[in-house]
Structure formats: structure tokens, C-alpha cells
Short mmCIF file of C-alpha atoms and ligand atoms in Angstrom, two decimals:
data_model
loop_
_atom_site.label_atom_id
_atom_site.label_comp_id
_atom_site.label_asym_id
_atom_site.label_seq_id
_atom_site.Cartn_x
_atom_site.Cartn_y
_atom_site.Cartn_z
CA MET A 46 19.01 -11.57 13.14
CA ASN A 47 19.56 -14.50 10.76
CA LYS A 48 18.68 -14.44 7.09
CA GLU A 49 16.21 -17.33 7.55
CA PHE A 50 13.98 -15.20 9.75
CA TRP A 51 13.59 -12.65 6.97
CA SER A 52 12.77 -15.24 4.31
CA GLU A 53 10.28 -17.13 6.47
CA LYS A 54 6.64 -16.83 5.50
CA ILE A 55 3.86 -15.72 7.82
CA THR A 56 0.35 -17.13 7.98
CA ILE A 57 -2.69 -14.86 7.91
CA GLY A 58 -5.81 -17.00 7.98
CA ASN A 59 -5.59 -19.18 4.87
CA LEU A 60 -2.84 -17.08 3.26
CA VAL A 61 0.87 -17.82 3.56
CA ILE A 62 2.92 -14.80 2.49
CA PRO A 63 6.34 -13.20 2.92
CA ARG A 64 7.03 -10.91 5.88
CA PHE A 65 7.35 -7.88 3.63
CA MET A 66 4.25 -6.50 1.93
CA ALA A 67 3.07 -3.29 0.28
CA ALA A 68 1.04 -0.77 2.29
CA PRO A 69 -2.14 0.73 0.85
CA LEU A 70 -1.67 4.35 -0.27
CA ASP A 71 -4.71 6.10 -1.67
CA GLY A 72 -3.88 7.71 -5.01
CA VAL A 73 -0.53 5.90 -5.18
CA THR A 74 -0.69 2.09 -4.92
CA ASP A 75 -3.17 1.76 -7.77
CA SER A 76 -3.23 -1.04 -10.32
CA PRO A 77 -0.52 0.47 -12.56
CA LEU A 78 1.99 0.79 -9.69
CA ARG A 79 1.08 -2.65 -8.36
CA GLN A 80 1.68 -4.24 -11.76
CA LEU A 81 5.14 -2.69 -11.83
CA ILE A 82 5.91 -3.81 -8.28
CA ARG A 83 5.20 -7.36 -9.47
CA ASP A 84 8.10 -7.17 -11.93
CA PHE A 85 10.33 -7.16 -8.84
CA CYS A 86 8.35 -9.02 -6.16
CA LYS A 87 6.31 -12.07 -7.14
CA GLU A 88 4.77 -13.30 -3.90
CA GLU A 89 4.47 -10.34 -1.56
CA LEU A 90 0.97 -9.18 -0.62
CA LEU A 91 -0.20 -6.02 -2.38
CA MET A 92 -3.18 -3.92 -1.29
CA THR A 93 -5.72 -1.72 -3.00
CA GLU A 94 -6.37 1.84 -1.97
CA MET A 95 -9.11 2.28 0.63
CA ARG A 96 -12.70 2.41 -0.67
CA HIS A 97 -15.91 2.91 1.31
CA VAL A 98 -18.34 -0.03 1.41
CA SER A 99 -21.11 2.06 -0.16
CA HIS A 100 -18.80 3.02 -3.04
CA VAL A 101 -18.16 -0.65 -3.80
CA ALA A 102 -21.72 -1.86 -3.18
CA ASN A 103 -23.13 0.80 -5.51
CA ASP A 104 -20.52 0.39 -8.28
CA LYS A 105 -19.54 4.06 -8.00
CA LEU A 106 -16.47 3.51 -10.18
CA LYS A 107 -15.97 0.43 -12.37
CA ARG A 108 -12.20 0.53 -12.01
CA THR A 109 -12.35 0.12 -8.21
CA LEU A 110 -12.47 -3.66 -8.58
CA LYS A 111 -10.25 -3.81 -11.66
CA TYR A 112 -6.81 -5.33 -11.47
CA LYS A 113 -4.56 -7.63 -13.48
CA GLU A 114 -4.10 -11.23 -12.41
CA VAL A 115 -0.38 -10.60 -12.00
CA GLU A 116 -1.18 -8.38 -8.97
CA GLN A 117 -2.25 -11.41 -6.92
CA PRO A 118 -2.04 -12.01 -4.02
CA LEU A 119 -4.01 -8.81 -3.71
CA ALA A 120 -5.93 -7.51 -0.68
CA PHE A 121 -8.91 -5.17 -0.75
CA GLN A 122 -9.18 -2.39 1.81
CA PHE A 123 -12.56 -1.02 2.90
CA SER A 124 -13.56 1.91 4.98
CA ALA A 125 -16.90 1.69 6.78
CA ASN A 126 -18.89 3.53 9.42
CA ARG A 127 -22.15 1.51 9.54
CA LEU A 128 -23.41 -1.97 8.83
CA GLU A 129 -25.26 -0.98 5.68
CA TRP A 130 -23.54 -2.00 2.40
CA ILE A 131 -21.08 -4.40 4.01
CA GLU A 132 -22.74 -7.53 2.65
CA GLN A 133 -23.06 -6.33 -0.95
CA SER A 134 -19.55 -4.90 -1.04
CA VAL A 135 -17.90 -7.96 0.50
CA GLU A 136 -19.63 -10.29 -1.99
CA LYS A 137 -18.36 -8.19 -4.88
CA VAL A 138 -14.82 -8.15 -3.57
CA ILE A 139 -14.76 -11.91 -3.01
CA GLU A 140 -16.41 -12.59 -6.38
CA ASN A 141 -13.67 -10.54 -7.98
CA GLY A 142 -10.99 -12.76 -6.50
CA PHE A 143 -9.35 -10.58 -3.84
CA LYS A 144 -7.40 -12.74 -1.41
CA LEU A 145 -7.74 -10.78 1.85
CA ILE A 146 -10.05 -8.09 3.22
CA ASN A 147 -8.87 -5.24 5.42
CA LEU A 148 -10.86 -2.65 7.35
CA ASN A 149 -9.21 0.74 7.50
CA SER A 150 -9.27 2.04 11.07
CA GLY A 151 -6.24 4.23 10.63
CA CYS A 152 -6.94 6.96 8.09
CA PRO A 153 -6.35 10.36 9.77
CA SER A 154 -7.96 12.51 7.06
CA ARG A 155 -10.78 14.69 8.43
CA THR A 156 -12.93 13.99 5.38
CA VAL A 157 -12.84 10.31 6.39
CA THR A 158 -12.94 10.60 10.19
CA GLY A 159 -15.69 13.23 9.96
CA SER A 160 -18.19 10.51 9.08
CA GLY A 161 -16.85 8.15 11.75
CA SER A 162 -14.70 6.02 9.38
CA GLY A 163 -10.92 5.51 9.38
CA SER A 164 -9.10 6.22 12.63
CA ALA A 165 -12.31 7.63 14.21
CA LEU A 166 -13.37 3.98 14.61
CA MET A 167 -10.65 3.62 17.25
CA ALA A 168 -12.57 6.07 19.40
CA ASN A 169 -15.73 3.96 19.04
CA ILE A 170 -14.78 0.40 19.94
CA PRO A 171 -18.42 -0.83 20.21
CA LEU A 172 -19.07 0.23 16.60
CA LEU A 173 -15.74 -1.20 15.46
CA GLU A 174 -16.62 -4.54 17.04
CA LYS A 175 -20.03 -4.56 15.36
CA LEU A 176 -18.49 -3.83 11.96
CA LEU A 177 -15.81 -6.51 12.31
CA LYS A 178 -18.35 -9.11 13.41
CA GLU A 179 -20.53 -8.26 10.45
CA PHE A 180 -17.57 -8.51 8.05
CA ASN A 181 -16.65 -11.86 9.57
CA ARG A 182 -20.21 -13.17 9.48
CA ILE A 183 -20.39 -12.50 5.75
CA ILE A 184 -16.85 -13.52 4.83
CA GLY A 185 -16.82 -16.74 6.86
CA ASP A 186 -13.61 -18.59 6.13
CA ARG A 187 -13.44 -17.61 2.47
CA VAL A 188 -10.63 -15.03 2.88
CA PRO A 189 -8.87 -13.59 5.94
CA MET A 190 -10.41 -10.52 7.57
CA THR A 191 -7.84 -8.06 8.92
CA ILE A 192 -7.65 -4.53 10.29
CA LYS A 193 -5.24 -1.60 9.93
CA ILE A 194 -5.06 0.69 12.92
CA ARG A 195 -3.07 3.63 14.31
CA ALA A 196 -1.68 4.24 17.79
CA GLY A 197 -5.14 5.60 18.50
CA TYR A 198 -7.46 8.37 17.40
CA LYS A 199 -6.64 11.06 19.98
CA GLU A 200 -5.96 8.68 22.86
CA ARG A 201 -3.29 5.93 22.49
CA ASN A 202 -5.64 2.94 22.87
CA ALA A 203 -4.17 0.60 20.21
CA VAL A 204 -3.83 -2.25 22.73
CA ASP A 205 -7.54 -2.17 23.62
CA VAL A 206 -8.52 -1.86 19.96
CA ALA A 207 -6.23 -4.74 18.93
CA LYS A 208 -7.67 -7.01 21.64
CA ALA A 209 -11.23 -6.12 20.67
CA ALA A 210 -10.44 -6.72 17.00
CA GLU A 211 -8.87 -10.09 17.73
CA ALA A 212 -11.89 -11.09 19.82
CA ALA A 213 -14.12 -10.00 16.91
CA GLY A 214 -12.27 -12.46 14.68
CA VAL A 215 -9.55 -10.64 12.70
CA SER A 216 -6.63 -12.76 11.46
CA CYS A 217 -4.04 -10.00 11.50
CA ILE A 218 -3.47 -6.49 12.83
CA MET A 219 -1.55 -3.91 10.84
CA ILE A 220 -0.43 -0.87 12.78
CA HIS A 221 0.90 2.56 11.87
CA PRO A 222 1.85 3.73 15.38
CA ARG A 223 0.97 7.41 15.29
CA THR A 224 -2.25 9.03 16.49
CA GLN A 225 -4.65 10.86 14.17
CA PRO A 226 -3.29 14.37 14.93
CA GLU A 227 0.25 13.06 14.29
CA GLY A 228 -0.57 12.31 10.64
CA PHE A 229 2.36 10.66 8.87
CA VAL A 230 5.41 12.50 10.21
CA SER A 231 5.92 12.47 13.94
CA ARG A 232 7.77 9.93 16.13
CA LEU A 233 6.67 6.30 15.70
CA ASP A 234 5.49 4.64 18.91
CA PHE A 235 7.56 1.44 18.98
CA GLU A 236 6.77 0.79 22.66
CA LEU A 237 3.02 0.80 22.03
CA THR A 238 3.53 -1.49 19.02
CA LYS A 239 5.42 -3.93 21.24
CA GLN A 240 2.51 -3.87 23.70
CA VAL A 241 0.09 -4.62 20.86
CA LYS A 242 2.27 -7.50 19.67
CA GLU A 243 2.35 -8.93 23.20
CA ALA A 244 -1.41 -8.47 23.72
CA VAL A 245 -2.61 -10.55 20.73
CA LYS A 246 -1.94 -13.95 19.19
CA VAL A 247 -2.61 -13.03 15.56
CA PRO A 248 0.27 -11.68 13.44
CA VAL A 249 1.06 -7.98 13.82
CA ILE A 250 2.39 -6.06 10.83
CA PHE A 251 4.23 -2.78 11.23
CA SER A 252 3.74 0.18 8.90
CA GLY A 253 5.88 3.31 9.20
CA ASN A 254 9.14 4.48 7.62
CA VAL A 255 10.25 0.99 6.58
CA ASN A 256 12.19 2.41 3.66
CA ASN A 257 15.34 0.32 4.00
CA PHE A 258 16.30 -3.00 5.54
CA SER A 259 18.04 -1.58 8.59
CA ARG A 260 14.79 0.18 9.56
CA ALA A 261 12.98 -3.17 9.35
CA GLU A 262 15.66 -4.76 11.55
CA LYS A 263 15.48 -1.94 14.09
CA THR A 264 11.68 -2.15 14.10
CA TYR A 265 11.85 -5.87 14.75
CA GLU A 266 14.30 -5.43 17.63
CA LEU A 267 12.09 -2.79 19.24
CA THR A 268 8.72 -4.46 18.75
CA GLY A 269 8.98 -8.16 17.79
CA VAL A 270 6.37 -7.70 15.04
CA ASP A 271 5.78 -10.41 12.44
CA GLY A 272 5.76 -8.40 9.24
CA PHE A 273 6.57 -5.08 7.62
CA MET A 274 4.70 -2.86 5.20
CA ILE A 275 6.52 -0.73 2.66
CA GLY A 276 4.56 2.45 2.02
CA ARG A 277 5.82 5.77 0.69
CA ALA A 278 9.14 4.20 -0.29
CA LEU A 279 7.29 2.54 -3.22
CA TRP A 280 6.09 5.86 -4.56
CA GLY A 281 7.67 6.20 -8.01
CA ALA A 282 10.03 3.33 -7.05
CA PRO A 283 8.30 -0.03 -7.71
CA TRP A 284 11.61 -1.87 -7.10
CA LYS A 285 11.95 -0.65 -3.51
CA MET A 286 10.44 -3.69 -1.76
CA ARG A 287 12.76 -5.98 -3.79
CA GLU A 288 15.74 -3.93 -2.63
CA ILE A 289 14.68 -4.44 1.02
CA VAL A 290 14.03 -8.17 0.49
CA GLU A 291 17.44 -8.67 -1.18
CA ASN A 292 19.22 -6.68 1.52
CA SER A 293 17.53 -8.88 4.14
CA GLN A 294 19.33 -11.81 2.51
CA GLY A 295 22.66 -9.97 2.60
CA LYS A 296 22.48 -9.21 -1.12
CA GLU A 297 22.82 -5.90 -2.90
CA PHE A 298 20.10 -4.65 -5.19
CA SER A 299 19.80 -1.30 -6.88
CA VAL A 300 18.22 0.15 -9.95
CA ASP A 301 20.19 2.48 -12.24
CA THR A 302 18.86 5.66 -13.84
CA THR A 303 18.21 3.93 -17.17
CA THR A 304 16.02 1.28 -15.53
CA ALA A 305 14.22 3.91 -13.43
CA LEU A 306 13.40 5.84 -16.61
CA ASP A 307 12.26 2.67 -18.37
CA TYR A 308 9.84 2.10 -15.47
CA ALA A 309 8.71 5.73 -15.52
CA ARG A 310 7.70 5.28 -19.14
CA ARG A 311 6.02 1.94 -18.48
CA HIS A 312 4.09 3.59 -15.66
CA PHE A 313 2.99 6.38 -17.98
CA TYR A 314 1.60 3.84 -20.49
CA LEU A 315 -0.07 1.71 -17.81
CA ASN A 316 -1.79 4.84 -16.48
CA LYS A 317 -3.03 5.58 -19.97
CA ASP A 318 -4.57 2.09 -20.19
CA PHE A 319 -6.04 2.21 -16.70
CA TYR A 320 -7.29 5.79 -16.39
CA GLY A 321 -7.74 6.84 -20.03
CA ASN A 322 -7.34 10.57 -20.66
CA SER A 323 -6.58 11.53 -17.08
CA GLY A 324 -3.78 8.94 -16.84
CA PHE A 325 -0.95 11.28 -17.76
CA SER A 326 -1.84 13.88 -15.15
CA ILE A 327 -2.29 11.19 -12.46
CA PHE A 328 1.17 9.90 -13.44
CA LYS A 329 2.66 13.32 -12.58
CA LYS A 330 2.33 12.43 -8.89
CA GLN A 331 4.84 9.59 -9.24
CA LEU A 332 7.15 11.19 -11.77
CA PRO A 333 9.51 13.26 -9.55
CA GLN A 334 10.65 10.13 -7.69
CA TYR A 335 11.38 8.23 -10.91
CA ILE A 336 13.63 10.95 -12.30
CA ARG A 337 15.42 12.00 -9.13
CA SER A 338 18.77 10.53 -10.24
CA VAL A 339 18.87 12.07 -13.73
CA GLU A 340 21.20 14.94 -14.45
CA ASN A 341 19.40 18.29 -14.26
CA ALA A 342 16.55 16.58 -12.41
CA ALA A 343 14.99 19.91 -11.36
CA MET A 344 14.85 21.12 -14.95
CA TRP A 345 13.37 17.82 -16.19
CA ARG A 346 10.87 17.78 -13.36
CA LYS A 347 9.63 21.21 -14.34
CA THR A 348 9.54 20.32 -18.04
CA LEU A 349 7.56 17.15 -17.46
CA LEU A 350 5.24 18.42 -14.74
CA THR A 351 4.17 21.42 -16.82
CA THR A 352 3.13 19.34 -19.84
CA GLN A 353 -0.48 19.98 -20.75
CA THR A 354 -1.32 16.97 -22.87
CA GLU A 355 -0.57 13.27 -22.90
CA GLU A 356 1.18 13.63 -26.26
CA GLU A 357 3.42 16.40 -24.92
CA MET A 358 4.31 14.27 -21.90
CA ARG A 359 5.07 11.27 -24.09
CA LEU A 360 7.39 13.29 -26.34
CA LYS A 361 9.31 14.78 -23.41
CA LEU A 362 9.59 11.42 -21.67
CA ASP A 363 10.88 9.85 -24.89
CA GLN A 364 13.43 12.64 -25.18
CA LEU A 365 14.67 12.00 -21.64
CA CYS A 366 14.71 8.23 -22.20
CA HIS A 367 16.65 8.74 -25.42
CA GLU A 368 19.34 10.71 -23.53
CA TYR A 369 19.76 7.74 -21.19
CA LYS A 370 19.58 5.18 -24.01
CA VAL A 371 16.51 3.46 -22.61
CA ASP A 372 15.68 0.55 -24.89
CA SER A 373 12.38 1.48 -26.54
CA ASN A 374 11.77 -2.18 -27.48
CA ALA A 375 11.49 -3.04 -23.81
CA LEU A 376 7.98 -1.58 -23.77
C1 LIG B 676 -0.75 9.57 0.40
C2 LIG B 676 -1.05 8.49 1.39
C3 LIG B 676 -2.17 7.71 1.21
C4 LIG B 676 -2.48 6.70 2.12
N1 LIG B 676 -3.59 5.94 1.92
C5 LIG B 676 -3.86 4.93 2.77
C6 LIG B 676 -4.99 4.08 2.56
O1 LIG B 676 -5.74 4.19 1.58
N2 LIG B 676 -5.20 3.10 3.48
C7 LIG B 676 -4.39 2.91 4.58
O2 LIG B 676 -4.63 2.01 5.39
N3 LIG B 676 -3.33 3.70 4.80
C8 LIG B 676 -3.04 4.68 3.91
N4 LIG B 676 -1.93 5.45 4.12
C9 LIG B 676 -1.00 5.08 5.21
C10 LIG B 676 0.06 4.09 4.70
O3 LIG B 676 -0.50 2.84 4.39
C11 LIG B 676 1.18 3.88 5.75
O4 LIG B 676 0.61 3.31 6.90
C12 LIG B 676 1.89 5.18 6.11
O5 LIG B 676 2.21 5.92 4.95
C13 LIG B 676 3.17 4.89 6.90
O6 LIG B 676 4.04 4.04 6.20
P1 LIG B 676 5.30 4.60 5.32
O7 LIG B 676 6.10 5.48 6.24
O8 LIG B 676 6.00 3.34 4.91
O9 LIG B 676 4.73 5.37 4.18
C14 LIG B 676 -1.62 6.48 3.25
C15 LIG B 676 -0.50 7.28 3.42
C16 LIG B 676 -0.20 8.27 2.52
C17 LIG B 676 1.03 9.11 2.74
#
């Protein structure tokens, strides 16, 4: 595959974006991580975590719609299980400047599927069609409406769902080709993805284990998809998508331990700004990945993860950064 293919842009409705983009990961791809990803990738689409339409319409949490301009182009992902609240939530999302809207029809979590949202929508195509038409009616041509699906809920019906979604007006289909019971670990269904790609005209984006460039290449060979989402690989590694993009152009890109620690500390401070007091404990989720290449990583992991206060975490992080001569002025 030539380098040009990988640097070509794809068109989703009125958006023209690179083939690589960040996947939405609830509790992970929040505003602080997205801001850090932007240090490495300027144009790639980023996505919010999934939020239910009623949560957005009723302003359940002010920070749901908060982001920094640098995160653009930024997509908003909804979950929904009924028509109520769609109008109010869509207006808020568009008013707040999000550049694309996505309906989550892939979440496997029972707390989500239990109410008929997430991947359960794939088992209820009539409802899914109604929801998509309602989203489209309200959105019009202001931003692209898209959907993220799985291989299916219990049954592998992604082709039928993709066709129905396209007919209901979506501009792009993102697929994580595993069924709901398969969660996030079993074999990826490349054959089904290929069938989805062949069944629709809109761009199809693949999500699943794209954690290095050769996986993207292999995925393309097996499926012919138009784009690739980077998911868990970004967890505590905001430079990962850049590495894949550079490798796609035949260039090397890696981040040394000093830079990784610099970014760990930046992340800690961004979490403090974004989440307030709970920021440091939320940061703990991303920390092990940031420090995996330090000497005595297991010891440091334990030291940092058992900190009880933000101040304690800051002191320990500074100590680790000092050992690796991280430039404190960089902050
Ligand atoms: C912790 C976690 C949270 C996730 N949250 C979301 C979400 O909010 N919306 C969504 O569409 N997918 C979500 N996903 C699925 C990812 O977007 C992605 O499809 C999946 O992780 C496979 O890609 P990967 O192997 O590159 O991580 C989540 C996955 C994980 C592991």
C-alpha cells in the first residue's frame, strides 16, 4: 500500500479528516487526554465519551460539554433509547461547537444495554431507524450524523444494521466487529466488516486493536475500510496515534521515558483543572501506562497508585520526574 493512501483525507458529510482518528473511550478519552493528543496530532478527529441524551438535555454535569478549542475537530457521542430528549440535547451539542454527532450502538455494558441503548439497539432495527431519523431531522446538514456499531448484539447482523443506518441518513459507519457477549477481547470479525464495507456507500471506519501501523495495514487488506480508530492504545499514551501516522509514511516516531513522564505530569495537572479534587484519583487510571518504561516500574506504580492526596501524588511524581531530569519549566 502506498504512502499516499495513508495520508489521503476522507470525507464524512461536511468534514474532511485524516483516515486515522481517536475512538471514544468512556472514562479515558476525556478532555485532558484529548488536549494532550493534540500536541501530537493536529487534524485527526477526536471524540467525547458516550453520554445519554437525557444527561445532556438536562445538564446533569456541566463538564459534559466542556472542552478546549484545541480539541477540535471534536465529535460528540450520544447514547439513546427513545425519541425524548434528542432535540434538546442535539441543540446543545451543536451550539457548543461539536463538529460531528455519533450515536453509540455498540456499547456492550449491561447497564447500558439493559435500558435498550448501546449495542441493544442492533437487536431493535425499527427503533434504531426511528432514532437516526429523528437525529437527522433535527441536525439537518449542520454537522454529519454517524453511528458506531458492533458485529451485532447477539446475532451478527451488522450488514442489515449498516444498510438501515445508511438509509436513515448517516454519513459514516464506525464498526467494532465483535458481538455484545464478546466484549473487547475475542477475535475480530474482519469478514463481516468487509461485507459491511461492500454493502454501503458511506465511509466505514474500523475500530479494534489498531495499536500499530501494521495492524492498520492488515485491517485494510482484509476489509477495504476507509478509516481507522485508535482506542486503548491511546490510554496513558497520547502520542500513540502520531506514531501510527508517522509509521504510515515510512517514518519512525517514538517517545522516550523522559517525555512520557513529562506528559504524565501534564496529564495530572490537566485533570486537576478539569475535575477539581477528584482529578488526581481519576488520573490513576492512566498512570501505569505512562510509567511502564521507567526503571522499577512496579515499585513506582505501587508508590503512585497508593497516594491518598493530590499533594502526595504531586510530590511523588515530581520525585520520579526529577530522577529522569524532566524539565520542570516545560509545564
Ligand atoms: C474502557 C472502555 C470504554 C469505552 N467507551 C466507549 C464509548 O464511550 N463509546 C464507544 O463507542 N465505544 C467505547 N469503547 C469501545 C472503543 O471505542 C473501541 O471500539 C474498542 O475499545 C476497540 O478498539 P481498541 O482495540 O482500539 O481499543 C470503550 C472501550 C473501552 C475498553
